[in-house]
Short mmCIF file of C-alpha atoms in Angstrom, two decimals:
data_model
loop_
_atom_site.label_atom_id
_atom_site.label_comp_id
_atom_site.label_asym_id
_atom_site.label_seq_id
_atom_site.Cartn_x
_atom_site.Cartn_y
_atom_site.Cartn_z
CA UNK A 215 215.05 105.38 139.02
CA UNK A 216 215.75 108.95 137.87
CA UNK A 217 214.59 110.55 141.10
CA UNK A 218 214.22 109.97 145.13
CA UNK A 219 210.44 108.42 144.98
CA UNK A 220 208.78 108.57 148.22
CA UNK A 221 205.13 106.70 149.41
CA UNK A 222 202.92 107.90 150.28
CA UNK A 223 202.65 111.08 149.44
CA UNK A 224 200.31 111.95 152.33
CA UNK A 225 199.36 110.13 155.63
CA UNK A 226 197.09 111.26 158.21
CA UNK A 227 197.01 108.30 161.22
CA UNK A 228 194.97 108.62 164.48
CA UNK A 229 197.74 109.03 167.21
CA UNK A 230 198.47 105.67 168.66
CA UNK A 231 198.74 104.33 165.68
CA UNK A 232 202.71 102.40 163.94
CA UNK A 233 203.23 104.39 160.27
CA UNK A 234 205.71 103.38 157.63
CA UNK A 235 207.49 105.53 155.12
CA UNK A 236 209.14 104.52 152.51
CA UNK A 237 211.91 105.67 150.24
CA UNK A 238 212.91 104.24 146.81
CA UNK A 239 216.49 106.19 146.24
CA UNK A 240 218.32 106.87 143.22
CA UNK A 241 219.78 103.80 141.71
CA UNK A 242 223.16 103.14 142.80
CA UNK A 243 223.56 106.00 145.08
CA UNK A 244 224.67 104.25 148.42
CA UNK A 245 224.17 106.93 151.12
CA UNK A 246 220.33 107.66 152.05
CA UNK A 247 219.23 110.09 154.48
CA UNK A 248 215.78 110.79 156.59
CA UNK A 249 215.16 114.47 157.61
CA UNK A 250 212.14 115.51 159.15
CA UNK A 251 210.56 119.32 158.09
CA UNK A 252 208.14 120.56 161.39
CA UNK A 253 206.17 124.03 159.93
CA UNK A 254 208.44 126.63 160.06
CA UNK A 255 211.32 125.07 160.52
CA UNK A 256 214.08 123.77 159.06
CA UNK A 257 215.13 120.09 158.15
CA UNK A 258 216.09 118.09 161.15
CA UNK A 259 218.54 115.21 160.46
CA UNK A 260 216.93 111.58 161.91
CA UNK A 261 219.17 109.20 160.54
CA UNK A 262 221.90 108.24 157.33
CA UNK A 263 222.29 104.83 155.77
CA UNK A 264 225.77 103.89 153.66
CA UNK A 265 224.70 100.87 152.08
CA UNK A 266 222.51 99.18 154.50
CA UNK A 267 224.14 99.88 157.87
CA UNK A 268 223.17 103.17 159.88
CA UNK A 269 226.29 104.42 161.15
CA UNK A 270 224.22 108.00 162.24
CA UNK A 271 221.34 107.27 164.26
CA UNK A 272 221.52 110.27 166.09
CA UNK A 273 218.82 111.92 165.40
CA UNK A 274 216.15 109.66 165.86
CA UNK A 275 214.21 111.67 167.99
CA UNK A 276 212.83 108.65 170.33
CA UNK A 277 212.54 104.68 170.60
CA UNK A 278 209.61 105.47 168.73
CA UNK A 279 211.35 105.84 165.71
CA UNK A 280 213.19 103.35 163.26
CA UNK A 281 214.34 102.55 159.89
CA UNK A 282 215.99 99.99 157.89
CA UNK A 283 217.36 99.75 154.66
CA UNK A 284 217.72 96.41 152.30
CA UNK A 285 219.40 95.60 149.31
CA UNK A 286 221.29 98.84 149.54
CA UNK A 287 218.10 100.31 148.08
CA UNK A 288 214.80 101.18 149.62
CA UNK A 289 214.22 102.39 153.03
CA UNK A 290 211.88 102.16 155.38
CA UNK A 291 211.20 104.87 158.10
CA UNK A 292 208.63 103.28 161.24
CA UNK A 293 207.25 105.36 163.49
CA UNK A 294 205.70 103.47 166.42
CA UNK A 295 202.41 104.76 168.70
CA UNK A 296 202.55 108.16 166.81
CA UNK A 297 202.20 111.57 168.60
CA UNK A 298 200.87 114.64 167.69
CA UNK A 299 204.03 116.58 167.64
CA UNK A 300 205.33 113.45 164.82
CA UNK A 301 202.94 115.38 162.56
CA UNK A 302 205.27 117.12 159.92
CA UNK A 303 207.32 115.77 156.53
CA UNK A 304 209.41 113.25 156.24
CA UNK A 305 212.23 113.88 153.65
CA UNK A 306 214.32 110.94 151.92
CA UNK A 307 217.75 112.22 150.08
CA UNK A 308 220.20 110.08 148.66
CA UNK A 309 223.47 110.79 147.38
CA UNK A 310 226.93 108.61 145.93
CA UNK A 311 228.31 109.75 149.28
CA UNK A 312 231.14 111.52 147.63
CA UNK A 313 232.30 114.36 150.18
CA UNK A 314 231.94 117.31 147.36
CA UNK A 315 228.39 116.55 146.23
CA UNK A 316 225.06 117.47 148.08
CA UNK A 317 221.98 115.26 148.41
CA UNK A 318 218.93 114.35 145.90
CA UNK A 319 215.76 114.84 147.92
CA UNK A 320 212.39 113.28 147.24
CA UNK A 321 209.14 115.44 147.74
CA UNK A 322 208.41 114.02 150.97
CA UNK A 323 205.54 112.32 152.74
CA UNK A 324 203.44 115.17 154.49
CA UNK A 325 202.28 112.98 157.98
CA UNK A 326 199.41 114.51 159.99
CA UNK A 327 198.27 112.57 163.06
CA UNK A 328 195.06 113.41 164.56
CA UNK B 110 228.29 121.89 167.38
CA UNK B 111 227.61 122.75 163.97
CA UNK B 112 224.57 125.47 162.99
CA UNK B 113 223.66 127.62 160.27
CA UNK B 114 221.64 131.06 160.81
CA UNK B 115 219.57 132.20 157.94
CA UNK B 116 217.93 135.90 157.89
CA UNK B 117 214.00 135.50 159.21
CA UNK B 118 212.02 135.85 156.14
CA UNK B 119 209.92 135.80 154.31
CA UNK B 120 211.10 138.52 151.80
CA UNK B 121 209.22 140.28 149.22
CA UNK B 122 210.57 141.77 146.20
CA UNK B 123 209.54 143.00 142.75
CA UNK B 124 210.18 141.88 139.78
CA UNK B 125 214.05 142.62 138.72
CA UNK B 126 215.04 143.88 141.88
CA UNK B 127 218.19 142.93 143.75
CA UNK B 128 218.44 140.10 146.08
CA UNK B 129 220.52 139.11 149.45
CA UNK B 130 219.65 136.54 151.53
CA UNK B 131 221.94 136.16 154.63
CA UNK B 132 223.26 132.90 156.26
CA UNK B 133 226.12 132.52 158.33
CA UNK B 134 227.74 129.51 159.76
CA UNK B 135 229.19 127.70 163.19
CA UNK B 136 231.44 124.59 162.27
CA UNK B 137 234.37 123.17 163.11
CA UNK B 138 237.04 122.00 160.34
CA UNK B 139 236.44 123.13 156.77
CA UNK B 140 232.46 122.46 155.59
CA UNK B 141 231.11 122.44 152.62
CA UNK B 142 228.35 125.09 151.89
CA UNK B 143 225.03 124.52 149.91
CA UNK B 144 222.07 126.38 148.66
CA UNK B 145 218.86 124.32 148.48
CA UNK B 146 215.84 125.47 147.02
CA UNK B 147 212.28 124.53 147.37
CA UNK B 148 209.89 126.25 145.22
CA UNK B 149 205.89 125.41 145.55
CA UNK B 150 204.99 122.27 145.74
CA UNK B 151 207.95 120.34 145.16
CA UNK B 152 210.98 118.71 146.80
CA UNK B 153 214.01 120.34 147.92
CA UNK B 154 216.65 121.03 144.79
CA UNK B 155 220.68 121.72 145.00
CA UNK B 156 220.78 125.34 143.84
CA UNK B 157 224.49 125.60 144.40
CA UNK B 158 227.50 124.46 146.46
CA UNK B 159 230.53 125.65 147.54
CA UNK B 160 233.55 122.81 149.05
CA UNK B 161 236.85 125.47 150.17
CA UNK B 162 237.09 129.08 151.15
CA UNK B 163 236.48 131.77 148.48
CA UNK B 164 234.90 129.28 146.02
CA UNK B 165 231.77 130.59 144.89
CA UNK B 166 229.02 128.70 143.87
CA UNK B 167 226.64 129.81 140.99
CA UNK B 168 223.68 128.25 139.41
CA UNK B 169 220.66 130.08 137.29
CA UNK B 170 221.66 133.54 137.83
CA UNK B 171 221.93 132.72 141.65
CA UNK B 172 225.63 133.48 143.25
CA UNK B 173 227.13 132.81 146.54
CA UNK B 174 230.97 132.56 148.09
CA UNK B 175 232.24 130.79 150.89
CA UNK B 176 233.62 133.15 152.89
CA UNK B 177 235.88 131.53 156.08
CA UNK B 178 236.76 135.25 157.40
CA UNK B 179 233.37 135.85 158.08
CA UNK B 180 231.55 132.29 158.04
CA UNK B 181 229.44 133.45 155.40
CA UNK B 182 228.21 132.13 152.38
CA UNK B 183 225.34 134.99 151.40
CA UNK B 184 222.89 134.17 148.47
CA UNK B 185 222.52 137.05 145.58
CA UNK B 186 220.83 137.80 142.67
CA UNK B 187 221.34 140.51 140.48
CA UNK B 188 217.45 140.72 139.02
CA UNK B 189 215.23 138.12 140.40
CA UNK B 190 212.18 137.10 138.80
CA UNK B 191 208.57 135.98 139.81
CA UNK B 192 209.33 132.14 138.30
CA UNK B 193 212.18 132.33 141.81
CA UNK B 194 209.85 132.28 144.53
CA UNK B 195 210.37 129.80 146.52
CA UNK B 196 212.01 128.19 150.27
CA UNK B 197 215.81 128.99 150.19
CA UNK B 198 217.61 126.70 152.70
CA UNK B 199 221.22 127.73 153.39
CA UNK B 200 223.22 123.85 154.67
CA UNK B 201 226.23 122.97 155.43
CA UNK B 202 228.01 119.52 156.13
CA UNK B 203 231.04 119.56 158.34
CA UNK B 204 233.93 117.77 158.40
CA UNK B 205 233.07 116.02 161.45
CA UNK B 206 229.48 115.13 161.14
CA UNK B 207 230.39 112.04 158.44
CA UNK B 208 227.04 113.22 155.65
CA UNK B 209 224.68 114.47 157.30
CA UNK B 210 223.46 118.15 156.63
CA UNK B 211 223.08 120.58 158.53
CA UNK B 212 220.32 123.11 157.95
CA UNK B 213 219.05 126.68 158.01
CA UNK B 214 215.33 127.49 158.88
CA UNK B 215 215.00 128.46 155.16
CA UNK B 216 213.91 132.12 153.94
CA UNK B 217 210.70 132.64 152.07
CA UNK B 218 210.72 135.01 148.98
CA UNK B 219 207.90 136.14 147.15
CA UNK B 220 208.67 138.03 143.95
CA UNK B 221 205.70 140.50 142.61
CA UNK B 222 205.57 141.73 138.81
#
């Protein structure tokens, strides 16, 4: 597609509750990125794709947390028995993975658990 | 390990006025710098980039060079206007830390007529 499309746009869950984002990169861009955005603060990496292995899953903040990517395409970001603090957005960027190039971002799905 | 510090925000100007926002870095090897900007309502956009020291990066009026000396890459604009307020989020991605981005806080500014 010509842009990073992310679904849905908005979530609100009760806590306790599994959630699943989901990311529709750029076509043919092989590297895709989650970031998490609390309020306030900056972008906090979770975890980057190339193709679909996940050779950075560092910053998956718990066991919580998961993703998987098929067809070297769309991802899919799960967030198991969801917290409170989980509430923020969740960023998708993708890129060719060339070193000299930055990322193309979606506009996020804004989570709120309750 | 690899950090950026932005200046707190958020920043109010007028109309046409000069503008510096700060960020310095911590990294080791030779990053690359970036500029992303988020303005209301929308996703984060690539405002500029910079990959070596001294380049300097420049996109719709908006300037900003690497500097190694003082791991520095400071975001100017000679005469901003109200259509550029917005989230600016200084990032950098280090040689060591395979893609992923590193980011600033981000600075709000607010331009007035």
């Amino acid at each position: 597609g010509a842009g990073v499309s992310q679904s849905p746009s908005n979530k609100v869950t009760e806590k306790g509750k599994d959630v699943e984002l989901r990311c529709d990169p750029i076509s043919g861009h092989t590297a895709l990125y989650w970031y998490r955005q609390r309020l306030g603060q900056g972008l906090e990496f979770l975890i980057y794709f190339q193709g679909n292995s996940a050779p950075d899953k560092s910053g998956l903040p718990s066991d919580r947390f998961s993703a998987e990517r098929t067809g070297e395409s769309v991802s899919t970001l799960t967030i198991q028995r969801t917290q409170q603090e989980d509430s923020a957005v969740y960023l998708c960027a993708s890129s060719t993975g060339t070193e000299v190039y930055g990322y193309t971002f979606g506009s996020g799905t804004r989570l709120t658990v309750v | 390990g690899n950090s950026v510090t932005q200046m707190e925000g958020p920043v109010t100007l007028s109309e046409e006025a000069f503008l510096t926002i700060n960020c310095t870095y911590t990294a080791t090897g030779y990053p690359s710098l970036f500029w992303y900007v988020q303005y209301p309502g929308e996703g984060l956009q690539l405002l500029l980039k910079a990959t070596k020291a001294d380049d300097k990066g420049s996109n719709k009026g908006f300037e900003a060079t690497y500097r190694k000396e003082t791991t520095s890459f400071h975001l100017e604009k000679g005469s901003v206007q109200v259509s550029d307020s917005a989230v600016y989020f200084c990032a950098l991605r280090a040689s060591n830390s395979g893609y992923a981005l590193n980011f600033g806080k981000g600075t709000s500014l607010l331009v007035t007529p």
